[in-house]
Short mmCIF file of C-alpha atoms in Angstrom, two decimals:
data_model
loop_
_atom_site.label_atom_id
_atom_site.label_comp_id
_atom_site.label_asym_id
_atom_site.label_seq_id
_atom_site.Cartn_x
_atom_site.Cartn_y
_atom_site.Cartn_z
CA UNK B 1 -119.12 -78.00 123.73
CA UNK B 2 -116.95 -80.86 122.57
CA UNK B 3 -113.85 -78.76 123.28
CA UNK B 4 -114.79 -78.17 126.95
CA UNK B 5 -115.42 -81.83 127.82
CA UNK B 6 -111.69 -82.75 128.35
CA UNK B 7 -111.31 -79.91 130.87
CA UNK B 8 -114.28 -81.15 132.87
CA UNK B 9 -112.93 -84.66 132.88
CA UNK B 10 -109.49 -83.41 134.09
CA UNK B 11 -111.05 -81.42 136.93
CA UNK B 12 -113.07 -84.40 138.14
CA UNK B 13 -109.95 -86.57 137.98
CA UNK B 14 -107.91 -84.12 140.08
CA UNK B 15 -110.60 -83.90 142.78
CA UNK B 16 -110.89 -87.69 142.98
CA UNK B 17 -107.09 -88.04 143.54
CA UNK B 18 -107.14 -85.89 146.62
CA UNK B 19 -106.93 -82.28 145.57
CA UNK B 20 -109.70 -80.60 147.53
CA UNK B 21 -110.54 -76.99 147.01
CA UNK B 22 -108.13 -76.15 149.88
CA UNK B 23 -105.22 -77.25 147.74
CA UNK B 24 -103.94 -79.60 150.50
CA UNK B 25 -102.75 -83.02 149.33
CA UNK B 26 -103.74 -86.22 151.15
CA UNK B 27 -101.12 -87.78 153.47
CA UNK B 28 -100.53 -90.84 155.62
CA UNK B 29 -101.19 -90.22 159.31
CA UNK B 30 -99.94 -92.06 162.40
CA UNK B 31 -101.48 -92.34 165.83
CA UNK B 32 -99.60 -90.36 168.52
CA UNK B 33 -100.90 -92.05 171.66
CA UNK B 34 -98.47 -90.39 174.11
CA UNK B 35 -98.65 -86.90 172.58
CA UNK B 36 -94.91 -86.43 172.09
CA UNK B 37 -95.12 -85.44 168.41
CA UNK B 38 -94.04 -88.84 167.10
CA UNK B 39 -96.41 -91.60 166.02
CA UNK B 40 -96.35 -95.34 165.52
CA UNK B 41 -99.49 -97.07 164.16
CA UNK B 42 -100.62 -95.96 160.70
CA UNK B 43 -104.15 -94.58 160.43
CA UNK B 44 -104.05 -94.63 156.63
CA UNK B 45 -104.29 -91.70 154.23
CA UNK B 46 -106.56 -88.76 154.72
CA UNK B 47 -106.86 -85.28 153.33
CA UNK B 48 -107.49 -83.92 156.83
CA UNK B 49 -105.30 -84.55 159.88
CA UNK B 50 -107.15 -86.84 162.33
CA UNK B 51 -107.22 -86.01 166.03
CA UNK B 52 -104.18 -87.22 168.04
CA UNK B 53 -102.29 -88.00 164.84
CA UNK B 54 -98.97 -86.90 163.31
CA UNK B 55 -97.37 -87.27 159.91
CA UNK B 56 -94.54 -89.63 160.98
CA UNK B 57 -94.26 -93.15 162.38
CA UNK B 58 -90.86 -92.80 164.02
CA UNK B 59 -91.78 -93.46 167.67
CA UNK B 60 -90.37 -96.71 169.09
CA UNK B 61 -92.57 -96.57 172.22
CA UNK B 62 -95.81 -94.69 171.73
CA UNK B 63 -96.90 -95.36 175.30
CA UNK B 64 -94.06 -93.27 176.80
CA UNK B 65 -93.78 -89.57 175.98
CA UNK B 66 -90.13 -89.50 177.13
CA UNK B 67 -89.12 -91.99 174.45
CA UNK B 68 -88.92 -90.67 170.88
CA UNK B 69 -86.33 -89.66 168.27
CA UNK B 70 -86.13 -86.18 169.76
CA UNK B 71 -85.26 -87.32 173.29
CA UNK B 72 -81.78 -87.38 174.77
CA UNK B 73 -80.31 -90.81 175.39
CA UNK B 74 -80.03 -91.69 179.08
CA UNK B 75 -78.21 -94.29 181.15
CA UNK B 76 -81.30 -96.36 181.93
CA UNK B 77 -81.22 -99.47 179.76
CA UNK B 78 -83.89 -97.99 177.47
CA UNK B 79 -83.48 -96.90 173.85
CA UNK B 80 -84.69 -93.41 174.73
CA UNK B 81 -83.94 -91.75 171.39
CA UNK B 82 -85.07 -94.67 169.18
CA UNK B 83 -81.69 -95.12 167.50
CA UNK B 84 -81.49 -98.86 168.16
CA UNK B 85 -79.01 -98.55 171.06
CA UNK B 86 -80.14 -98.54 174.66
CA UNK B 87 -77.46 -96.46 176.46
CA UNK B 88 -75.20 -93.51 175.74
CA UNK B 89 -71.50 -94.27 176.17
CA UNK B 90 -72.31 -97.78 177.32
CA UNK B 91 -69.68 -99.81 179.20
CA UNK B 92 -70.09 -103.40 180.36
CA UNK B 93 -68.14 -105.54 182.81
CA UNK B 94 -66.35 -107.11 179.85
CA UNK B 95 -64.78 -103.72 179.04
CA UNK B 96 -61.77 -102.01 180.61
CA UNK B 97 -63.52 -99.32 182.65
CA UNK B 98 -60.42 -97.20 183.23
CA UNK B 99 -59.59 -97.22 179.51
CA UNK B 100 -63.21 -96.40 178.65
CA UNK B 101 -63.15 -93.44 181.03
CA UNK B 102 -59.81 -92.18 179.76
CA UNK B 103 -61.11 -92.26 176.20
CA UNK B 104 -64.52 -90.70 176.85
CA UNK B 105 -65.35 -87.08 176.05
CA UNK B 106 -68.84 -86.63 177.48
CA UNK B 107 -70.26 -89.35 179.73
CA UNK B 108 -70.21 -93.08 180.19
CA UNK B 109 -72.91 -95.45 181.39
CA UNK B 110 -72.01 -98.50 183.45
CA UNK B 111 -74.13 -101.55 182.75
CA UNK B 112 -75.17 -103.69 185.73
CA UNK B 113 -72.47 -105.84 187.28
CA UNK B 114 -69.24 -105.63 189.24
CA UNK B 115 -66.15 -103.85 187.90
CA UNK B 116 -63.09 -105.16 189.73
CA UNK B 117 -60.02 -103.01 190.23
CA UNK B 118 -58.96 -99.57 191.43
CA UNK B 119 -60.03 -96.57 189.40
CA UNK B 120 -59.10 -92.90 189.04
CA UNK B 121 -61.34 -90.28 187.44
CA UNK B 122 -60.14 -86.84 186.40
CA UNK B 123 -61.56 -84.14 184.14
CA UNK B 124 -65.31 -83.66 183.60
CA UNK B 125 -66.66 -86.93 182.15
CA UNK B 126 -69.82 -87.96 183.98
CA UNK B 127 -70.10 -91.59 185.13
CA UNK B 128 -73.57 -93.04 185.70
CA UNK B 129 -74.27 -96.55 186.95
CA UNK B 130 -77.35 -98.60 186.17
CA UNK B 131 -79.17 -101.25 188.21
CA UNK B 132 -76.48 -102.08 190.74
CA UNK B 133 -73.25 -101.15 188.98
CA UNK B 134 -70.46 -101.74 191.51
CA UNK B 135 -66.77 -100.84 191.69
CA UNK B 136 -64.83 -103.34 193.82
CA UNK B 137 -61.15 -103.01 194.69
CA UNK B 138 -61.25 -106.44 196.30
CA UNK B 139 -58.83 -105.30 199.02
CA UNK B 140 -56.25 -103.87 196.60
CA UNK B 141 -56.32 -100.29 197.94
CA UNK B 142 -58.55 -97.29 197.37
CA UNK B 143 -61.44 -98.31 195.12
CA UNK B 144 -62.18 -94.94 193.50
CA UNK B 145 -60.08 -91.79 193.39
CA UNK B 146 -61.52 -88.51 192.10
CA UNK B 147 -58.53 -86.25 191.52
CA UNK B 148 -59.29 -82.68 190.45
CA UNK B 149 -62.52 -84.11 189.09
CA UNK B 150 -65.37 -81.78 188.05
CA UNK B 151 -67.98 -84.25 186.77
CA UNK B 152 -70.81 -86.23 188.35
CA UNK B 153 -70.65 -89.80 189.64
CA UNK B 154 -74.05 -91.31 190.33
CA UNK B 155 -75.90 -94.54 191.11
CA UNK B 156 -72.78 -96.59 191.87
CA UNK B 157 -71.75 -98.78 194.81
CA UNK B 158 -68.11 -98.43 195.90
CA UNK B 159 -66.86 -101.40 197.89
CA UNK B 160 -63.87 -103.58 198.69
CA UNK B 161 -61.51 -100.71 199.49
CA UNK B 162 -58.68 -101.29 201.97
CA UNK B 163 -57.47 -98.25 203.93
CA UNK B 164 -53.83 -98.56 204.99
CA UNK B 165 -50.85 -96.30 205.74
CA UNK B 166 -52.99 -93.16 205.77
CA UNK B 167 -54.62 -93.93 202.43
CA UNK B 168 -58.45 -94.03 202.30
CA UNK B 169 -60.42 -97.15 201.54
CA UNK B 170 -63.56 -96.78 199.46
CA UNK B 171 -63.51 -93.26 198.01
CA UNK B 172 -60.97 -90.45 197.83
CA UNK B 173 -61.91 -86.97 196.63
CA UNK B 174 -58.90 -84.71 196.21
CA UNK B 175 -59.45 -81.20 194.86
CA UNK B 176 -62.00 -80.29 192.22
CA UNK B 177 -65.72 -79.91 192.79
CA UNK B 178 -67.45 -83.16 191.79
CA UNK B 179 -71.07 -84.00 192.50
CA UNK B 180 -71.83 -87.39 194.05
CA UNK B 181 -75.40 -88.56 193.65
CA UNK B 182 -76.94 -91.73 195.08
CA UNK B 183 -73.59 -93.34 195.86
CA UNK B 184 -73.26 -96.23 198.30
CA UNK B 185 -69.99 -96.79 200.18
CA UNK B 186 -70.24 -100.35 201.47
CA UNK B 187 -67.98 -103.10 202.79
CA UNK B 188 -64.75 -101.11 202.89
CA UNK B 189 -62.19 -101.98 205.54
CA UNK B 190 -59.19 -100.89 207.54
CA UNK B 191 -57.06 -103.13 209.76
CA UNK B 192 -53.93 -101.14 210.52
CA UNK B 193 -52.05 -99.05 213.07
CA UNK B 194 -53.88 -95.90 211.94
CA UNK B 195 -57.04 -95.59 209.87
CA UNK B 196 -58.29 -92.48 208.07
CA UNK B 197 -61.25 -92.38 205.71
CA UNK B 198 -62.04 -96.09 205.62
CA UNK B 199 -65.25 -95.30 203.74
CA UNK B 200 -64.24 -91.95 202.25
CA UNK B 201 -61.77 -89.07 202.52
CA UNK B 202 -62.33 -85.56 201.11
CA UNK B 203 -59.48 -83.05 200.94
CA UNK B 204 -59.38 -79.47 199.62
CA UNK B 205 -62.53 -80.00 197.61
CA UNK B 206 -65.83 -78.33 196.84
CA UNK B 207 -67.50 -81.72 196.43
CA UNK B 208 -71.25 -81.89 196.89
CA UNK B 209 -73.29 -84.98 197.55
CA UNK B 210 -76.93 -86.02 197.47
CA UNK B 211 -78.27 -89.21 199.03
CA UNK B 212 -74.96 -90.72 200.11
CA UNK B 213 -75.18 -94.08 201.90
CA UNK B 214 -72.33 -95.30 204.14
CA UNK B 215 -73.02 -98.81 205.41
CA UNK B 216 -71.39 -102.01 206.64
CA UNK B 217 -67.84 -100.64 206.73
CA UNK B 218 -65.36 -101.77 209.39
CA UNK B 219 -62.28 -100.04 210.81
CA UNK B 220 -59.93 -101.59 213.36
CA UNK B 221 -56.90 -99.55 214.39
CA UNK B 222 -54.19 -100.11 216.99
CA UNK B 223 -53.30 -96.42 217.51
CA UNK B 224 -55.87 -93.97 216.09
CA UNK B 225 -58.70 -93.48 213.62
CA UNK B 226 -59.29 -90.09 212.00
CA UNK B 227 -62.84 -90.96 210.95
CA UNK B 228 -64.80 -93.44 208.92
CA UNK B 229 -65.47 -90.44 206.69
CA UNK B 230 -62.84 -87.71 206.96
CA UNK B 231 -63.54 -84.34 205.33
CA UNK B 232 -60.71 -81.76 205.46
CA UNK B 233 -60.81 -78.29 203.88
CA UNK B 234 -64.24 -79.16 202.52
CA UNK B 235 -66.19 -76.28 200.97
CA UNK B 236 -69.01 -78.20 199.32
CA UNK B 237 -72.32 -79.33 200.83
CA UNK B 238 -74.35 -82.43 201.55
CA UNK B 239 -78.06 -83.19 201.35
CA UNK B 240 -79.08 -86.71 202.33
CA UNK B 241 -76.60 -88.82 204.31
CA UNK B 242 -77.32 -92.27 205.75
CA UNK B 243 -74.63 -93.78 208.02
CA UNK B 244 -75.78 -97.22 209.09
CA UNK B 245 -74.42 -100.47 210.56
CA UNK B 246 -70.74 -99.52 210.59
CA UNK B 247 -68.21 -100.78 213.16
CA UNK B 248 -65.15 -98.96 214.49
CA UNK B 249 -62.69 -100.33 217.05
CA UNK B 250 -59.50 -98.78 218.38
CA UNK B 251 -57.92 -96.82 221.23
CA UNK B 252 -58.66 -93.34 219.84
CA UNK B 253 -61.60 -92.34 217.65
CA UNK B 254 -62.59 -89.22 215.70
CA UNK B 255 -66.07 -90.28 214.64
CA UNK B 256 -68.13 -91.77 211.89
CA UNK B 257 -68.31 -88.43 210.06
CA UNK B 258 -65.40 -86.13 210.89
CA UNK B 259 -65.34 -82.61 209.41
CA UNK B 260 -62.05 -80.82 210.09
CA UNK B 261 -60.82 -77.32 209.19
CA UNK B 262 -63.73 -76.84 206.81
CA UNK B 263 -66.30 -74.24 205.86
CA UNK B 264 -68.91 -76.13 203.83
CA UNK B 265 -72.22 -74.80 202.55
CA UNK B 266 -74.20 -77.00 204.93
CA UNK B 267 -75.30 -80.51 205.81
CA UNK B 268 -78.97 -81.52 205.79
CA UNK B 269 -81.11 -84.63 206.15
CA UNK B 270 -78.82 -86.99 208.05
CA UNK B 271 -79.57 -90.37 209.64
CA UNK B 272 -77.01 -92.15 211.85
CA UNK B 273 -78.33 -95.55 212.86
CA UNK B 274 -77.17 -98.90 214.23
CA UNK B 275 -73.45 -98.11 214.38
CA UNK B 276 -71.03 -99.49 216.98
CA UNK B 277 -67.85 -97.83 218.28
CA UNK B 278 -65.52 -99.34 220.89
CA UNK B 279 -62.63 -97.15 222.00
CA UNK B 280 -60.64 -95.82 224.93
CA UNK B 281 -60.73 -92.16 224.00
CA UNK B 282 -60.54 -89.63 221.19
CA UNK B 283 -62.49 -86.54 220.16
CA UNK B 284 -65.83 -88.00 219.17
CA UNK B 285 -67.82 -90.99 218.03
CA UNK B 286 -70.66 -89.92 215.72
CA UNK B 287 -70.77 -86.52 213.99
CA UNK B 288 -67.57 -84.62 214.80
CA UNK B 289 -66.90 -81.00 213.80
CA UNK B 290 -63.41 -79.66 214.55
CA UNK B 291 -62.23 -76.14 213.72
CA UNK B 292 -65.09 -75.80 211.24
CA UNK B 293 -68.03 -73.52 210.48
CA UNK B 294 -71.19 -75.32 209.41
CA UNK B 295 -74.99 -75.34 209.55
CA UNK B 296 -76.54 -78.76 210.17
CA UNK B 297 -80.28 -79.36 209.85
CA UNK B 298 -82.65 -82.31 210.16
CA UNK B 299 -80.68 -85.09 211.85
CA UNK B 300 -81.78 -88.39 213.36
CA UNK B 301 -79.37 -90.35 215.55
CA UNK B 302 -80.80 -93.66 216.70
CA UNK B 303 -79.85 -97.15 217.85
CA UNK B 304 -76.10 -96.50 218.11
CA UNK B 305 -73.68 -97.78 220.76
CA UNK B 306 -70.54 -95.84 221.63
CA UNK B 307 -68.20 -96.85 224.45
CA UNK B 308 -65.13 -95.03 225.70
CA UNK B 309 -65.31 -91.54 224.17
CA UNK B 310 -67.07 -88.32 225.16
CA UNK B 311 -69.19 -86.84 222.42
CA UNK B 312 -70.34 -90.27 221.39
CA UNK B 313 -72.98 -88.96 219.01
CA UNK B 314 -72.21 -85.27 218.51
CA UNK B 315 -68.88 -83.53 219.12
CA UNK B 316 -68.24 -79.84 218.39
CA UNK B 317 -64.70 -78.76 219.27
CA UNK B 318 -61.66 -76.60 218.46
CA UNK B 319 -63.29 -73.19 217.91
CA UNK B 320 -65.97 -74.57 215.64
CA UNK B 321 -68.99 -72.40 214.88
CA UNK B 322 -71.92 -74.74 214.41
CA UNK B 323 -75.67 -74.21 214.10
CA UNK B 324 -77.70 -77.37 214.59
CA UNK B 325 -81.47 -77.59 214.25
CA UNK B 326 -84.10 -80.33 214.21
CA UNK B 327 -82.05 -83.16 215.65
CA UNK B 328 -83.39 -86.24 217.42
CA UNK B 329 -81.53 -88.73 219.63
CA UNK B 330 -83.40 -91.93 220.35
CA UNK B 331 -82.46 -95.34 221.79
CA UNK B 332 -78.71 -94.78 221.77
CA UNK B 333 -76.17 -95.93 224.34
CA UNK B 334 -73.05 -93.98 225.34
CA UNK B 335 -70.82 -94.98 228.25
CA UNK B 336 -68.99 -91.66 228.70
CA UNK B 337 -70.97 -88.79 227.16
CA UNK B 338 -73.44 -88.42 224.35
CA UNK B 339 -72.64 -84.84 223.34
CA UNK B 340 -69.44 -82.84 223.64
CA UNK B 341 -68.92 -79.10 223.16
CA UNK B 342 -65.34 -77.99 223.75
CA UNK B 343 -64.11 -74.49 222.95
CA UNK B 344 -66.96 -74.17 220.49
CA UNK B 345 -69.57 -71.58 219.56
CA UNK B 346 -72.80 -73.53 219.34
CA UNK B 347 -76.41 -72.66 218.65
CA UNK B 348 -78.86 -75.54 218.90
CA UNK B 349 -82.60 -75.27 218.35
CA UNK B 350 -85.28 -77.93 218.55
CA UNK B 351 -83.06 -80.69 219.88
CA UNK B 352 -84.95 -83.74 221.09
CA UNK B 353 -83.29 -85.90 223.72
CA UNK B 354 -84.75 -89.40 223.91
CA UNK B 355 -83.98 -92.44 226.11
CA UNK B 356 -80.39 -93.60 225.98
CA UNK B 357 -78.86 -90.13 225.77
CA UNK B 358 -76.46 -89.53 228.64
CA UNK B 359 -74.14 -86.66 229.55
CA UNK B 360 -73.19 -83.45 227.79
CA UNK B 361 -69.76 -81.89 228.20
CA UNK B 362 -69.71 -78.16 227.47
CA UNK B 363 -66.21 -77.04 228.53
CA UNK B 364 -65.13 -73.62 227.26
CA UNK B 365 -68.11 -73.29 224.92
CA UNK B 366 -70.72 -70.61 224.34
CA UNK B 367 -74.20 -70.71 222.89
CA UNK B 368 -77.74 -71.79 223.64
CA UNK B 369 -79.12 -75.28 224.08
CA UNK B 370 -82.88 -75.58 223.75
CA UNK B 371 -83.76 -79.11 224.85
CA UNK B 372 -87.07 -80.89 224.86
CA UNK B 373 -86.19 -83.75 227.19
CA UNK B 374 -88.18 -86.85 228.03
CA UNK B 375 -87.23 -89.54 230.51
CA UNK B 376 -84.82 -87.01 232.00
CA UNK B 377 -83.54 -89.62 234.43
CA UNK B 378 -81.47 -91.03 231.58
CA UNK B 379 -80.13 -87.64 230.54
CA UNK B 380 -77.63 -85.32 232.18
CA UNK B 381 -77.28 -81.80 230.84
CA UNK B 382 -73.91 -80.02 230.71
CA UNK B 383 -72.46 -82.02 233.56
CA UNK B 384 -69.22 -80.18 232.90
CA UNK B 385 -69.13 -76.55 231.82
CA UNK B 386 -65.72 -75.31 232.89
CA UNK B 387 -64.89 -71.92 231.46
CA UNK B 388 -68.00 -71.96 229.33
CA UNK B 389 -71.19 -69.99 228.97
CA UNK B 390 -73.90 -72.38 227.79
CA UNK B 391 -77.47 -71.26 228.43
CA UNK B 392 -79.96 -74.11 228.70
CA UNK B 393 -83.73 -74.42 228.46
CA UNK B 394 -85.14 -77.80 229.42
CA UNK B 395 -88.91 -77.97 229.09
CA UNK B 396 -91.22 -79.47 226.54
CA UNK B 397 -93.47 -76.43 226.92
CA UNK B 398 -90.96 -74.47 224.91
CA UNK B 399 -92.07 -76.47 221.89
CA UNK B 400 -95.20 -74.45 221.16
CA UNK B 401 -95.84 -71.66 218.74
CA UNK B 402 -95.87 -69.09 221.57
CA UNK B 403 -92.39 -69.98 222.77
CA UNK B 404 -90.25 -66.97 223.61
CA UNK B 405 -87.30 -68.90 222.19
CA UNK B 406 -88.78 -69.34 218.73
CA UNK B 407 -89.27 -73.09 218.91
CA UNK B 408 -92.24 -74.49 217.03
CA UNK B 409 -93.46 -78.04 216.42
CA UNK B 410 -92.52 -79.66 213.13
CA UNK B 411 -95.49 -80.20 210.86
CA UNK B 412 -95.97 -83.74 209.61
CA UNK B 413 -93.05 -85.03 211.64
CA UNK B 414 -92.61 -88.63 212.62
CA UNK B 415 -94.68 -89.78 215.59
CA UNK B 416 -92.29 -90.85 218.33
CA UNK B 417 -94.87 -92.54 220.54
CA UNK B 418 -96.15 -92.01 224.07
CA UNK B 419 -93.45 -91.03 226.53
CA UNK B 420 -90.98 -90.29 223.76
CA UNK B 421 -91.99 -86.85 222.66
CA UNK B 422 -95.63 -87.15 221.70
CA UNK B 423 -96.89 -86.74 218.17
CA UNK B 424 -96.10 -84.19 215.49
CA UNK B 425 -92.77 -83.35 217.10
CA UNK B 426 -89.57 -85.01 215.97
CA UNK B 427 -87.33 -85.75 213.05
CA UNK B 428 -88.75 -85.52 209.57
CA UNK B 429 -86.17 -86.87 207.10
CA UNK B 430 -86.60 -85.88 203.50
CA UNK B 431 -85.31 -89.16 202.10
CA UNK B 432 -84.35 -91.71 204.73
CA UNK B 433 -86.63 -93.13 207.42
CA UNK B 434 -85.78 -92.77 211.08
CA UNK B 435 -84.65 -96.31 211.74
CA UNK B 436 -85.02 -97.93 215.14
CA UNK B 437 -87.66 -95.63 216.59
#
């Protein structure tokens, strides 16, 4: 019996130190409040894993499941991966942005503030701005050039560009297929004989954009203006475009958004509001499509003033093949003509003509116009149609589900008010409100 006593003592000692009959050792556990697999606050040691607990305390923010050592670092001012640094590839206004871009291999993150100068991006390095990061040429030329660029530029304001001698002002995209996301082109200017792309110019590019804002730009020319935005040989697409509070003055205008010799994937969710154009002629004032094939959907054109050019708000010319659907005109003023179709193949469905819309010129064009017109006294339909074959339907009754022309009301659309189209029929923007209704 005396020989067995040490073995009994050893067994009792082992059990007291944490060896249960399962053979699992005790461990320190940490509360995982956000359920991301990483904990923070110690719960002490236990031989069984407590509920909502993990075996590490590496989380630097246990209230946010997107923040932990396993997360990818983002350009958001937050230490997302808990490594003690808040941004990946961080650049501040004290740094040389062009040098930082030229030396980067993956992506760079622009801290808040204004970066003064002119910049050129090539290659594939993504550039992401944070909390109001702004590039400002301060009148020195084109603010940002993307040349053969294949990356993404997002959350940046481009301003201070000066268009002169055929060079664009704010943004130039030449070649490549970049993606532009949540960019703002603001306060760019042209004061020259000829302006082209005061806000932006695209050429031979597959560029795509999402939520592009073009606002408070001014162009004054003494001979001609090829467009506040000029897109040539464009094969990309756009989803979300706000053109607001821009001013263009000159003897010949080509529009706020001029697409020429292009075959893009499409343009959706567009608002054109509060712009002013003063001219003596040209090919268009608002959205202009020349020698292009494009599908355009969900457009609101409101509160604009265009004097001196036919096609003040929509111009489709030069053998263009354009399909337009869900477009609203409201409270605009055009001295010559609101819409212009010239030698074009046009198919328009669910177009809503509101007060302030004047004449339509349809010379040499073919297609179908399906209007729902209110206050018709302020609207003239196809006042010229020389050599053309435009078929028109002009009754609100066509906007019901039994329409022989396939027109149906838009569900959840903006209410335009009594006398302006009734309710549940109108423009329903995905991102931007219909301003000035």
